[in-house]
Short mmCIF file of C-alpha atoms in Angstrom, two decimals:
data_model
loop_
_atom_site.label_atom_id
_atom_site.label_comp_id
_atom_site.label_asym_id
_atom_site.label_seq_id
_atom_site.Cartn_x
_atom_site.Cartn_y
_atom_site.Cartn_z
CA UNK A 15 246.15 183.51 -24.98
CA UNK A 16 246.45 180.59 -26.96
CA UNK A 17 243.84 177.54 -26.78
CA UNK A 18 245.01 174.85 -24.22
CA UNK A 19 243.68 171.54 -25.16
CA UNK A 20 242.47 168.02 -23.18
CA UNK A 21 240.32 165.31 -24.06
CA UNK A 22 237.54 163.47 -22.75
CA UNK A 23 235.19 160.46 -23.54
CA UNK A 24 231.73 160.79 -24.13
CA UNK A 25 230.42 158.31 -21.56
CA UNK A 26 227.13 156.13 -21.18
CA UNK A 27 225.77 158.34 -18.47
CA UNK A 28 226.00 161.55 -20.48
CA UNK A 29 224.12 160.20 -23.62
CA UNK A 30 220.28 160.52 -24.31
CA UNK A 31 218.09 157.18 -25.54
CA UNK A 32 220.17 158.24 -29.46
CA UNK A 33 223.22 157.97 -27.83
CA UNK A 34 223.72 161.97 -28.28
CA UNK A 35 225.16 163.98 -25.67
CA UNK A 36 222.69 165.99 -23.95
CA UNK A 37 222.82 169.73 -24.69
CA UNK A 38 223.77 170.49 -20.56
CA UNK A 39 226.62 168.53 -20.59
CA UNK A 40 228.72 170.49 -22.58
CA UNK A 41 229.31 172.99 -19.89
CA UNK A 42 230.79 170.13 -17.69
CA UNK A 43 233.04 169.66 -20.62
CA UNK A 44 233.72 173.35 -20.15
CA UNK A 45 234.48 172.76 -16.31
CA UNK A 46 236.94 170.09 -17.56
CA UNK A 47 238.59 172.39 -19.79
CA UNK A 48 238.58 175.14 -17.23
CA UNK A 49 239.97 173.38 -14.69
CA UNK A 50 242.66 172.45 -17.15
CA UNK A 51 244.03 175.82 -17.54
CA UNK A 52 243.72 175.98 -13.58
CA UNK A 53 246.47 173.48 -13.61
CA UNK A 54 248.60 174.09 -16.47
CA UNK A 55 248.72 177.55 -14.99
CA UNK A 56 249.41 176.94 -11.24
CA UNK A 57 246.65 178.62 -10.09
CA UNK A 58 244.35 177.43 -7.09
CA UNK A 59 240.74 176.33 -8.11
CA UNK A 60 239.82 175.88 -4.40
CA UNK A 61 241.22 177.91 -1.74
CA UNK A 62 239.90 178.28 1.96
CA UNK A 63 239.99 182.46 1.11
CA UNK A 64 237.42 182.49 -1.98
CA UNK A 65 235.23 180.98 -3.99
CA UNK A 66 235.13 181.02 -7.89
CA UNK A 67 231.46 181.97 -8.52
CA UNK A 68 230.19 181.96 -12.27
CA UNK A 69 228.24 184.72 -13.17
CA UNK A 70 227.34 183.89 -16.95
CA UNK A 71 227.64 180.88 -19.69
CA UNK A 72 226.76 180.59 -23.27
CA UNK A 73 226.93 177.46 -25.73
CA UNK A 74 226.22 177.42 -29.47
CA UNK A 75 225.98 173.81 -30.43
CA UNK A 76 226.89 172.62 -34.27
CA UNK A 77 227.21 168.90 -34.58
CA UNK A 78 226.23 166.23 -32.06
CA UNK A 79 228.35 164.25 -30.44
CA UNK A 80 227.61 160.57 -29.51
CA UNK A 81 228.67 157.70 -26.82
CA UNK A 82 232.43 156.11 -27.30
CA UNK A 83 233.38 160.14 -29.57
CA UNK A 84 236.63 160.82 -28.42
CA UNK A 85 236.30 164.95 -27.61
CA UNK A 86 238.90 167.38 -27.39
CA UNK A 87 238.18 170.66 -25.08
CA UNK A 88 240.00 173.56 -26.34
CA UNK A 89 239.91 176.43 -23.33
CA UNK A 90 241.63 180.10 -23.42
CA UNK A 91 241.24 182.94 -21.28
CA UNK A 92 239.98 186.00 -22.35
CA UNK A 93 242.42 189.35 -20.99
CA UNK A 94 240.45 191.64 -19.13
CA UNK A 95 239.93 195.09 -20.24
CA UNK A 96 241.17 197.46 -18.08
CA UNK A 97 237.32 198.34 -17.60
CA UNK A 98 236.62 195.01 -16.61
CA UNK A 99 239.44 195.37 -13.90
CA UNK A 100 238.27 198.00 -12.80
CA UNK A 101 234.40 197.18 -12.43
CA UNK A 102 232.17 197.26 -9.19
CA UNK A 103 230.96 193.85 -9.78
CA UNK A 104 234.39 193.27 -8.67
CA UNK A 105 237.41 191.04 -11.18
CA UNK A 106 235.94 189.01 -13.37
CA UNK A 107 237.63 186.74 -15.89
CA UNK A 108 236.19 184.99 -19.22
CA UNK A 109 236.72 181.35 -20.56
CA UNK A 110 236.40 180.62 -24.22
CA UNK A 111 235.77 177.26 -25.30
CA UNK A 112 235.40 174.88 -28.11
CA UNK A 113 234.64 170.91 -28.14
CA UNK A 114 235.75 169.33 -31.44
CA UNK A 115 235.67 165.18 -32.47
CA UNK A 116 238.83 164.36 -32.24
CA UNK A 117 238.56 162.50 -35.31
CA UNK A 118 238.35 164.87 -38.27
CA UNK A 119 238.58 167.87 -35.61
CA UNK A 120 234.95 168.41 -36.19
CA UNK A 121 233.45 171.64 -34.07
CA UNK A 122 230.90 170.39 -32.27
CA UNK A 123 229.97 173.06 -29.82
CA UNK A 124 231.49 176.39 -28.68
CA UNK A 125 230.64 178.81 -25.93
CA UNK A 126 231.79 181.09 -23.12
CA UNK A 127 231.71 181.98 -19.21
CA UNK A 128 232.25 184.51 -17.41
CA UNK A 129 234.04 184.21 -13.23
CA UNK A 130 234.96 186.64 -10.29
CA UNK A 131 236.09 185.60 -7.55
CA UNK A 132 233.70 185.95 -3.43
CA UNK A 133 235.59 186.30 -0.13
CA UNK A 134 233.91 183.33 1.72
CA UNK A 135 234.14 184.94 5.17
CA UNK A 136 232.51 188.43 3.88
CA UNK A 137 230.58 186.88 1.01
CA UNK A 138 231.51 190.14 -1.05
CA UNK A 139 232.59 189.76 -4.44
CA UNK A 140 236.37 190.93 -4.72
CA UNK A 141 236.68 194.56 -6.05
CA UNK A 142 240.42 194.34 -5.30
CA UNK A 143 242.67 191.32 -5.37
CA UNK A 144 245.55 191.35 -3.64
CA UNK A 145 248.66 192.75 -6.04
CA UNK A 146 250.79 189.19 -5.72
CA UNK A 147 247.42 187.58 -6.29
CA UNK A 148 246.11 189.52 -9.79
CA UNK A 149 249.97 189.46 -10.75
CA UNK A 150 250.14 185.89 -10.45
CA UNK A 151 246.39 185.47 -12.56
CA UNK A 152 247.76 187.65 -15.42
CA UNK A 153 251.16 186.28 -15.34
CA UNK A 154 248.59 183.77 -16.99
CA UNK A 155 248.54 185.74 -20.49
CA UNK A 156 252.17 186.61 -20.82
CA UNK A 157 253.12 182.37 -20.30
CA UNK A 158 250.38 181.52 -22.95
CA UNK A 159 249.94 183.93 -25.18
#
């Protein structure tokens, strides 16, 4: 899938006292970026049937970036191995990101995160999704590749 991109400002509120960004906040750029492909997609973030649990997150951080830094978040999915599809802990999908200056296109931090997806009546993870439902999530690949 190719890297969909929006941008955010790096706000007062998300600075330490040096005016960097502090090192946590970088995965709520990730949440903006993920939600991004959420919508670009078509695909419900919140629905009254599940809940999108995460179940791990990494970050590698190169360069700072400081109060008033334009940012662009780069987010792709990651395709599913047929393994993955397939595995007890039910269907899990993977985010890639990358946050860059927008001036100069600078990396400043990359990482990852791993979803699946809980029934919130049984609170089971879902081993199955329903056919029109995983159809629909990996039309996702074909439309962005």
């Amino acid at each position: 899938m190719k890297w969909l991109e929006t941008k955010a400002r790096v706000r007062w509120s998300e600075v330490d006292s040096q005016s960097i960004v502090y090192y946590g906040n970088y995965f709520l750029y990730f949440d903006l970026g993920r939600e991004y492909v959420a919508e670009k997609v078509e695909l419900e973030y919140l629905t009254e049937e599940f809940d999108v649990i995460t179940l791990d997150t990494t970050a590698k951080y190169r360069q700072p970036a400081r109060y008033g830094d334009e940012l662009i978040i780069r987010t792709r999915m990651i395709h599913p191995s047929p393994a993955e599809m397939a595995s007890p802990m039910g269907f899990t999908f993977q985010f890639e990101y990358q946050v860059l200056k927008s001036q100069g296109k600078l990396l400043l931090a990359e990482g990852t995160s791993r979803h699946a997806l809980k029934d919130k009546k049984t609170h089971k993870l879902y081993v199955k999704v329903p056919k029109e439902k995983k159809e629909k999530f990996l039309s996702v690949f074909e439309i962005y590749k």
